[in-house]
JSON list of C-alpha atoms in Angstrom, two decimals:
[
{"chain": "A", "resi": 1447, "resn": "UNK", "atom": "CA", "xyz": [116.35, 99.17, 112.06]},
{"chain": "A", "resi": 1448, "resn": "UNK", "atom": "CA", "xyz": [116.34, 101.59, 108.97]},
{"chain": "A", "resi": 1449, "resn": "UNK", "atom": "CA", "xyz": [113.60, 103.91, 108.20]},
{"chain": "A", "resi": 1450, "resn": "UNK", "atom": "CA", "xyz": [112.31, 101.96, 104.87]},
{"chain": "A", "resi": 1451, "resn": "UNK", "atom": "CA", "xyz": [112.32, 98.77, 107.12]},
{"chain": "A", "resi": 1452, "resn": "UNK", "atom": "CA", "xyz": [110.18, 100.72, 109.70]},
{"chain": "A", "resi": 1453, "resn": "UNK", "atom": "CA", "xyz": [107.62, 101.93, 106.84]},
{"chain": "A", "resi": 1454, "resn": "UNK", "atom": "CA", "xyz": [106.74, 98.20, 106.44]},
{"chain": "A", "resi": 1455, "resn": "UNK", "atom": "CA", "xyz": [107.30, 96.76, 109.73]},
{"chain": "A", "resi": 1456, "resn": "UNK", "atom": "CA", "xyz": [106.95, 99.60, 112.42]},
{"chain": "A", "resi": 1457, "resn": "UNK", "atom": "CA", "xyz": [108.69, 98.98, 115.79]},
{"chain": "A", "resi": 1458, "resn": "UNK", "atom": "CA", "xyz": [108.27, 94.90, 115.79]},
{"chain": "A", "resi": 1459, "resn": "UNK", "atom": "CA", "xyz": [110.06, 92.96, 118.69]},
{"chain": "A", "resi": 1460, "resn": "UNK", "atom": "CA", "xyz": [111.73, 90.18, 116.87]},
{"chain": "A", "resi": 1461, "resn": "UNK", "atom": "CA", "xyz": [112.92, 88.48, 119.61]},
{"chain": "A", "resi": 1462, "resn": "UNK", "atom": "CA", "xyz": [114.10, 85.10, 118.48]},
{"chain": "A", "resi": 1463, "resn": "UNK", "atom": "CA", "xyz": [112.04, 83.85, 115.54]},
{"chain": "A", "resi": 1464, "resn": "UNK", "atom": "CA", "xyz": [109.96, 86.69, 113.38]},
{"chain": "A", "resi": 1465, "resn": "UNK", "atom": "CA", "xyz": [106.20, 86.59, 114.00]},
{"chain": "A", "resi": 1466, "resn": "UNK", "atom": "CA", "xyz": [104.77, 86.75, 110.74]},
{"chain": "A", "resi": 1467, "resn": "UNK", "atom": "CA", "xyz": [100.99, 87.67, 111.99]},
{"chain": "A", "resi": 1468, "resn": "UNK", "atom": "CA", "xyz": [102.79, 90.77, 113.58]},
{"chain": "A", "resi": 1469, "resn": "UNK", "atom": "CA", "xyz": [104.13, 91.60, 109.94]},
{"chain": "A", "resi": 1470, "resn": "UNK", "atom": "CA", "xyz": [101.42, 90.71, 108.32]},
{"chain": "A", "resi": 1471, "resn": "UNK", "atom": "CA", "xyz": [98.97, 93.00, 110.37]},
{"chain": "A", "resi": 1472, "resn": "UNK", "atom": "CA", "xyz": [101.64, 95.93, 109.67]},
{"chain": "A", "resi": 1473, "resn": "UNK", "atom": "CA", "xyz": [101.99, 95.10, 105.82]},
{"chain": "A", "resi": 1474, "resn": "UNK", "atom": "CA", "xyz": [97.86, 95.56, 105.71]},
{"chain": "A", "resi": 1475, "resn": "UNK", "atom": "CA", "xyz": [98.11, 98.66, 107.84]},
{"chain": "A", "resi": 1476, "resn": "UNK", "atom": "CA", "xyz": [100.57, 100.51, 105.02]},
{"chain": "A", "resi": 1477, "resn": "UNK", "atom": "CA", "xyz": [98.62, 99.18, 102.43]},
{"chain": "A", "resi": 1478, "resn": "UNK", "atom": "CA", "xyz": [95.28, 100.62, 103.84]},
{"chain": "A", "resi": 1479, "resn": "UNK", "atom": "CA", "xyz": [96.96, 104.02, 105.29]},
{"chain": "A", "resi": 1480, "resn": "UNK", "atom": "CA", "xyz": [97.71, 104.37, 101.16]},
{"chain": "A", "resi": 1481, "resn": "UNK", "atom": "CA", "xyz": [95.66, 107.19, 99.85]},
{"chain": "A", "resi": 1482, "resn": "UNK", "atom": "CA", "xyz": [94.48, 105.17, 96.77]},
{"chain": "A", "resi": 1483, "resn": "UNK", "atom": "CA", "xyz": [93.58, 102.51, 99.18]},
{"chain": "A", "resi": 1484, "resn": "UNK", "atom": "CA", "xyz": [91.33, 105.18, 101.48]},
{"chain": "A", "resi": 1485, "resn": "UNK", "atom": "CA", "xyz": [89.88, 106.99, 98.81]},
{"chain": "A", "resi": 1486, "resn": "UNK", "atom": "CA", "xyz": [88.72, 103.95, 96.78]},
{"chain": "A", "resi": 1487, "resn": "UNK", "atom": "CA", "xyz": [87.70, 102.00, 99.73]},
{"chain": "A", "resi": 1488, "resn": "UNK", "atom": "CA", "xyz": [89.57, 99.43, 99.61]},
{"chain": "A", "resi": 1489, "resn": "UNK", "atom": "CA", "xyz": [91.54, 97.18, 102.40]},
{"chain": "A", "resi": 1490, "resn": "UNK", "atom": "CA", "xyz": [93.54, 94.77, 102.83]},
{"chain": "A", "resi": 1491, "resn": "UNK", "atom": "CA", "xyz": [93.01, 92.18, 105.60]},
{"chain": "A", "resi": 1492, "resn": "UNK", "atom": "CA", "xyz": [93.18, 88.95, 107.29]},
{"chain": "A", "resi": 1493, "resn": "UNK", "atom": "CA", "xyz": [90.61, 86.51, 107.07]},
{"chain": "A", "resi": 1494, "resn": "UNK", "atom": "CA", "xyz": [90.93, 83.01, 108.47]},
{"chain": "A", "resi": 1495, "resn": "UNK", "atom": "CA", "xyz": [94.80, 83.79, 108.19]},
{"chain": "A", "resi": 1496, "resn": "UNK", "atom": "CA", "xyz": [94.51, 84.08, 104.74]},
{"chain": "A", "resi": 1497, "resn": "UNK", "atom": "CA", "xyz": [95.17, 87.85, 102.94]},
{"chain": "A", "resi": 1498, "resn": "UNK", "atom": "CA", "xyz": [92.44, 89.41, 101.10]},
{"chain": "A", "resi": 1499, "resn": "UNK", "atom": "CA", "xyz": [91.69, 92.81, 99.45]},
{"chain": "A", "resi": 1500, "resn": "UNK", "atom": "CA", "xyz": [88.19, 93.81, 100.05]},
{"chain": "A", "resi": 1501, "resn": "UNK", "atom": "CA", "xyz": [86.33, 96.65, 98.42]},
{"chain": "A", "resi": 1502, "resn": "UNK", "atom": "CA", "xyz": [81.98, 97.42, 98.19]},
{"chain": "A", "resi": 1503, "resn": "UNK", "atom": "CA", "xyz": [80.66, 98.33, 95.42]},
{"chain": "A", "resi": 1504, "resn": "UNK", "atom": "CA", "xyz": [80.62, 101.79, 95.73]},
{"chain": "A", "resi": 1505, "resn": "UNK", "atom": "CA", "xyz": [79.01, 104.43, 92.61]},
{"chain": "A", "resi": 1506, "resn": "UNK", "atom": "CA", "xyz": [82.54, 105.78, 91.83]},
{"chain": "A", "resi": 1507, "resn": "UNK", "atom": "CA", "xyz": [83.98, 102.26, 91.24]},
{"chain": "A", "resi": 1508, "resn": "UNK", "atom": "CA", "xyz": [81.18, 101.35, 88.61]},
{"chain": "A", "resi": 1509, "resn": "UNK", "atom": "CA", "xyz": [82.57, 101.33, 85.01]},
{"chain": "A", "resi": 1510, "resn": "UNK", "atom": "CA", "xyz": [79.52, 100.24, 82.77]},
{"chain": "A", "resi": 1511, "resn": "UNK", "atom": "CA", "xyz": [76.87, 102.69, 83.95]},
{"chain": "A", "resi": 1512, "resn": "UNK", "atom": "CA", "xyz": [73.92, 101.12, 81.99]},
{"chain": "A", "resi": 1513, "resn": "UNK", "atom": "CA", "xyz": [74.82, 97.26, 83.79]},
{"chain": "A", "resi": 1514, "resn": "UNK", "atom": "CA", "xyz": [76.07, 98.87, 86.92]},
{"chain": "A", "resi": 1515, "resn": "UNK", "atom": "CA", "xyz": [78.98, 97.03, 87.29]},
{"chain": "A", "resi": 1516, "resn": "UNK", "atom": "CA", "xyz": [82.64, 97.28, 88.73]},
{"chain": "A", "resi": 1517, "resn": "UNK", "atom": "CA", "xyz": [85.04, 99.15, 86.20]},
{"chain": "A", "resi": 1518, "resn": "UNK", "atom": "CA", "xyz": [87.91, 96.34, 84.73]},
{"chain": "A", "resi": 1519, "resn": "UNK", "atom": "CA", "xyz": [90.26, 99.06, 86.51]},
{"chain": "A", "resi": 1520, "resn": "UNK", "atom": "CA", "xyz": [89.11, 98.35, 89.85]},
{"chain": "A", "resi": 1521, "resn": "UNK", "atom": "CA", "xyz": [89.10, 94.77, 89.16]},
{"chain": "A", "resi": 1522, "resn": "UNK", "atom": "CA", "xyz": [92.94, 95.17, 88.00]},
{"chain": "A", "resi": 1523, "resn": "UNK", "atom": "CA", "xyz": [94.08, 96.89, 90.95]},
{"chain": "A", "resi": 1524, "resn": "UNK", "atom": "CA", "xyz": [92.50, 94.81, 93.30]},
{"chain": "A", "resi": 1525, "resn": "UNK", "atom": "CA", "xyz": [94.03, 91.36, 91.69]},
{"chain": "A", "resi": 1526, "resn": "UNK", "atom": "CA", "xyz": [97.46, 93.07, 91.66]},
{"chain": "A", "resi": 1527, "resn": "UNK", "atom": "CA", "xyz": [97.35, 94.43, 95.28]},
{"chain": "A", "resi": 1528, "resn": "UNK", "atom": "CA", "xyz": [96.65, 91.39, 96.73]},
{"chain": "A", "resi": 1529, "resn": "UNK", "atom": "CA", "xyz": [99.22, 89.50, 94.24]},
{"chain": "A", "resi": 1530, "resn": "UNK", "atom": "CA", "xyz": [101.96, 92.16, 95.93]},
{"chain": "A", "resi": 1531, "resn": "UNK", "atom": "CA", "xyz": [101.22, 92.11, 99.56]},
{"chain": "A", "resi": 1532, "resn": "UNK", "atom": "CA", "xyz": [100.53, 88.05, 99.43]},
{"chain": "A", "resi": 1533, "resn": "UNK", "atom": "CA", "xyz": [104.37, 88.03, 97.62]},
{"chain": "A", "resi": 1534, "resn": "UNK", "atom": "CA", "xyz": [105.45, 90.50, 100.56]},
{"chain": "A", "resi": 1535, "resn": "UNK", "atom": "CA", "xyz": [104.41, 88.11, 103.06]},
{"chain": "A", "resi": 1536, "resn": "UNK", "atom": "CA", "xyz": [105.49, 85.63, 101.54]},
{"chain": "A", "resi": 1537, "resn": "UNK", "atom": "CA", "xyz": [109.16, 86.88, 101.53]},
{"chain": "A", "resi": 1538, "resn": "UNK", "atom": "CA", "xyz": [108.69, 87.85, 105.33]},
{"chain": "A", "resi": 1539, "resn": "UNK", "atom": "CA", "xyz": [107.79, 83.91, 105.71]},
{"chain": "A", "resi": 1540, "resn": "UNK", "atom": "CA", "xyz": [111.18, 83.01, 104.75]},
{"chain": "A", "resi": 1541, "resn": "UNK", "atom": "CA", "xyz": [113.26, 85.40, 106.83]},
{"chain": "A", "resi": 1542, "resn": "UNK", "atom": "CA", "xyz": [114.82, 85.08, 109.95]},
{"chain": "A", "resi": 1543, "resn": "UNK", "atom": "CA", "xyz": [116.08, 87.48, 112.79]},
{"chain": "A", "resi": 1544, "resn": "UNK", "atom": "CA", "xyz": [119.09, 87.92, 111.12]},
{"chain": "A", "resi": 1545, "resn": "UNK", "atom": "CA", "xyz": [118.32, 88.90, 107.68]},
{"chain": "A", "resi": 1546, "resn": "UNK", "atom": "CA", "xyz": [115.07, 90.91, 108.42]},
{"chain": "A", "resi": 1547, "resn": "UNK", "atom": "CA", "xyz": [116.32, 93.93, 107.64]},
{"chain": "A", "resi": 1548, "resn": "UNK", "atom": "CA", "xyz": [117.61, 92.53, 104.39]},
{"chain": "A", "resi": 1549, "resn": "UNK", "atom": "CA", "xyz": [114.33, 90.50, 103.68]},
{"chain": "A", "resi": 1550, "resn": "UNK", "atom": "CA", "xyz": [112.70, 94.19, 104.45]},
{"chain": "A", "resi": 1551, "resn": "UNK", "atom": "CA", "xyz": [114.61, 95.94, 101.80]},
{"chain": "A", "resi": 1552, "resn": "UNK", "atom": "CA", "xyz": [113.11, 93.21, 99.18]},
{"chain": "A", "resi": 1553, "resn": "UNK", "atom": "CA", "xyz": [109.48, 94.05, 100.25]},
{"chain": "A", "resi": 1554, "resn": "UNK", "atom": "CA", "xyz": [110.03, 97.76, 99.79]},
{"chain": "A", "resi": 1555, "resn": "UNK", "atom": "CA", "xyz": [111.21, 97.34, 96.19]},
{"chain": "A", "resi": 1556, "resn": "UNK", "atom": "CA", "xyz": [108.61, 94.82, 95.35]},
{"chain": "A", "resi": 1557, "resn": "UNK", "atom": "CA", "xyz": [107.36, 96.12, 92.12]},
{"chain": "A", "resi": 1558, "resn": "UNK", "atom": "CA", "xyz": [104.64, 94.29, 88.92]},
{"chain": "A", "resi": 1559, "resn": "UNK", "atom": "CA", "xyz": [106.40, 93.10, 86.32]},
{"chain": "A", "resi": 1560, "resn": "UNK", "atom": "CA", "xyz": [103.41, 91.99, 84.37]},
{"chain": "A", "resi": 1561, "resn": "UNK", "atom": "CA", "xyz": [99.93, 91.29, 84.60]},
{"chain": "A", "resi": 1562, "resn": "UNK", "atom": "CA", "xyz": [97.09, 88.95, 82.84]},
{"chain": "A", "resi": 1563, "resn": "UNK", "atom": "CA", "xyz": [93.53, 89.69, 83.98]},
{"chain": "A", "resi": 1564, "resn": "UNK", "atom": "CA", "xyz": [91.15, 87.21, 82.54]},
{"chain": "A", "resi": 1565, "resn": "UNK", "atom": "CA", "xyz": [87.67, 88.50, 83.41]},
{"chain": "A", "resi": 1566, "resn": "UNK", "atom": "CA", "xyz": [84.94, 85.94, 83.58]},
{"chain": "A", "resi": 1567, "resn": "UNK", "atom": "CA", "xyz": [81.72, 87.63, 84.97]},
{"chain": "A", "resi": 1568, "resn": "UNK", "atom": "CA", "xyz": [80.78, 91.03, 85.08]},
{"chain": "A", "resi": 1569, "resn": "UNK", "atom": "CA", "xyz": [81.52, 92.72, 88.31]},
{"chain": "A", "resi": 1570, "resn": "UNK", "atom": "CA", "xyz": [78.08, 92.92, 90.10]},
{"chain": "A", "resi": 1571, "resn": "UNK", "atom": "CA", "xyz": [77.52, 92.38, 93.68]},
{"chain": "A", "resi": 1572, "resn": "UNK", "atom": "CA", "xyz": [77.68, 93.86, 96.52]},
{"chain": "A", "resi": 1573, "resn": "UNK", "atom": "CA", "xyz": [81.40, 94.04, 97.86]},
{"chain": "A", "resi": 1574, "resn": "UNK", "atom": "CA", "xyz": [84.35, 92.15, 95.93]},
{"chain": "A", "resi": 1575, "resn": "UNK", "atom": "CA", "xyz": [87.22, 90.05, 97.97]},
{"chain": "A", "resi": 1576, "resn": "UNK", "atom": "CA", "xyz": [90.33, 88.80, 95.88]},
{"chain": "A", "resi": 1577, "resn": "UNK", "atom": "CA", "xyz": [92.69, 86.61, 96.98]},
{"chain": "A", "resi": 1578, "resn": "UNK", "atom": "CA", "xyz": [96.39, 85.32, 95.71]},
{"chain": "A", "resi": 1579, "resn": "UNK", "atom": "CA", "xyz": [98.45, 82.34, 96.16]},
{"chain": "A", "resi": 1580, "resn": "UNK", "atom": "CA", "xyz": [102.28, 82.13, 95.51]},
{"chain": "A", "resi": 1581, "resn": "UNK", "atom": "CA", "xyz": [103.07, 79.71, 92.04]},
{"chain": "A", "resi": 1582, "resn": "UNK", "atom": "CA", "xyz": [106.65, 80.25, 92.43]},
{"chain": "A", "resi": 1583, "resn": "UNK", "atom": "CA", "xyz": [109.05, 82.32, 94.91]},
{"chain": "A", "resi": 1584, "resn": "UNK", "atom": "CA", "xyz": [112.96, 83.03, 93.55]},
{"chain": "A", "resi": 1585, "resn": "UNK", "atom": "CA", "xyz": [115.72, 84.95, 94.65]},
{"chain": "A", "resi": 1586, "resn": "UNK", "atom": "CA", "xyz": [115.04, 87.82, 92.36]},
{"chain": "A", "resi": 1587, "resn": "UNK", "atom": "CA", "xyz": [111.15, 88.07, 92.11]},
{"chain": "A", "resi": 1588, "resn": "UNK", "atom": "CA", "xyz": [107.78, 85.65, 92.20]},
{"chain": "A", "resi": 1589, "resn": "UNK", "atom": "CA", "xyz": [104.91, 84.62, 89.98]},
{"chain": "A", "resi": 1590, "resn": "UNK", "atom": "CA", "xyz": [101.42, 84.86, 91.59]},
{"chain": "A", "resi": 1591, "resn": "UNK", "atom": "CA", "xyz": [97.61, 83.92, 90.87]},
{"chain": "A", "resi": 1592, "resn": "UNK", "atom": "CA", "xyz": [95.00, 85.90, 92.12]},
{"chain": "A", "resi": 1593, "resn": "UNK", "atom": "CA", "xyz": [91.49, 85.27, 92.45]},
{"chain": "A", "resi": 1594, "resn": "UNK", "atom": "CA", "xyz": [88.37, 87.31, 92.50]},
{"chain": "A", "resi": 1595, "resn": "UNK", "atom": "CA", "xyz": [85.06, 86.70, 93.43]},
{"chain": "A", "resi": 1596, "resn": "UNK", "atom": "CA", "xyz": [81.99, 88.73, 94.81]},
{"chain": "A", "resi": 1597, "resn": "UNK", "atom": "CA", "xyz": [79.49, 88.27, 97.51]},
{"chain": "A", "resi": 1598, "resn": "UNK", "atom": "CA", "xyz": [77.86, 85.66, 96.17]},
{"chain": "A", "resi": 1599, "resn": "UNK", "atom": "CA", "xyz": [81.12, 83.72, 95.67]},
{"chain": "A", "resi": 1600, "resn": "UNK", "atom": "CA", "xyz": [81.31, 83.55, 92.01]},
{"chain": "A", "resi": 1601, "resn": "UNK", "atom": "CA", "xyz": [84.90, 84.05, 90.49]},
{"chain": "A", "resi": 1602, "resn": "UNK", "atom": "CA", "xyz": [84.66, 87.23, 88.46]},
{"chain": "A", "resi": 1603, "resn": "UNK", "atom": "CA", "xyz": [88.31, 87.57, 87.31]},
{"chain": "A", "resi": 1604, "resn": "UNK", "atom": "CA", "xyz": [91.58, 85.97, 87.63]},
{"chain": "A", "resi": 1605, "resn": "UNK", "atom": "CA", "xyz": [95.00, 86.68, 86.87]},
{"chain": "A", "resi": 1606, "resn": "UNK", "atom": "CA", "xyz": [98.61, 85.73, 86.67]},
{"chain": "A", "resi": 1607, "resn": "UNK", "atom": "CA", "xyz": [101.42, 88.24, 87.85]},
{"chain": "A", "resi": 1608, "resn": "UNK", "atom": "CA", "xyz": [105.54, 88.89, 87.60]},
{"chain": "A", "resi": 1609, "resn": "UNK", "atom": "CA", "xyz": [106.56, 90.58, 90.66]},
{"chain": "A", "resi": 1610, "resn": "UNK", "atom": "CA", "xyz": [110.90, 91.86, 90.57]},
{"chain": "A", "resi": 1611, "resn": "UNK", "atom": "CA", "xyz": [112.14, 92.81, 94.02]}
]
């Protein structure tokens, strides 16, 4: 196994089929060992087997001082984080034993095309948890919606995203 399939995946027995818990456990682990992800707080994980980026509301992440509530910024990276790693895993779904390593080399290259973040609500709460789901996978890249919404369950923003790999 190369090295940039061993950033992603670390030393995974394949065996026959590829366990995609495994790689999904290892894709959060990069994302959260990111030193964006650390110093803003953020993670991703798994939740009732479904990927999520969590983040609390913390003072730095605040972009309206006078409302107190969660910078569009924030709100952006978040959407598109989870749009990524959800795409990631959802090209590790697909692969097999035999093209892994290929199927590895797509998820390292995964890179946002474009973005449309339609904020509803302003960002107040307590801690924020966004959520994507896959609208269309190709050969060349993916289209993916992502969802936000804060502790009290109320969708804050959502958004629609290109990703090439």
């Amino acid at each position: 196994m190369n090295d940039a399939v061993k950033k992603w995946t670390g030393e995974l027995n394949l065996g026959e089929k590829v366990e995609i818990n495994a790689v999904v456990e290892k894709l959060c682990q990069a994302f959260n060992s990111s030193p964006f992800f650390q110093h803003n707080a953020m993670q991703m994980r798994v939740v009732d087997g479904q990927l999520q980026a969590y983040v609390a509301m913390q003072p730095h992440l605040i972009g309206n001082m006078q409302y107190q509530i969660l910078h569009g910024g924030s709100t952006a990276t978040m959407l598109d984080s989870v749009g990524g790693i959800v795409a990631m895993a959802e090209l590790y779904k697909r692969a097999t034993k035999e093209n892994f390593e290929q199927v590895s080399m797509q998820v390292a290259r995964v890179a946002t095309l474009d973005i449309r973040v339609d904020y509803l609500k302003p960002g107040r709460g307590q801690y924020f948890i966004a959520t994507a789901e896959a609208l269309r996978m190709g050969r060349k890249g993916c289209t993916m919606r992502m969802n936000m919404v804060n502790d009290q369950d109320k969708l804050i923003a959502t958004a629609i995203a290109s990703y090439a790999y």
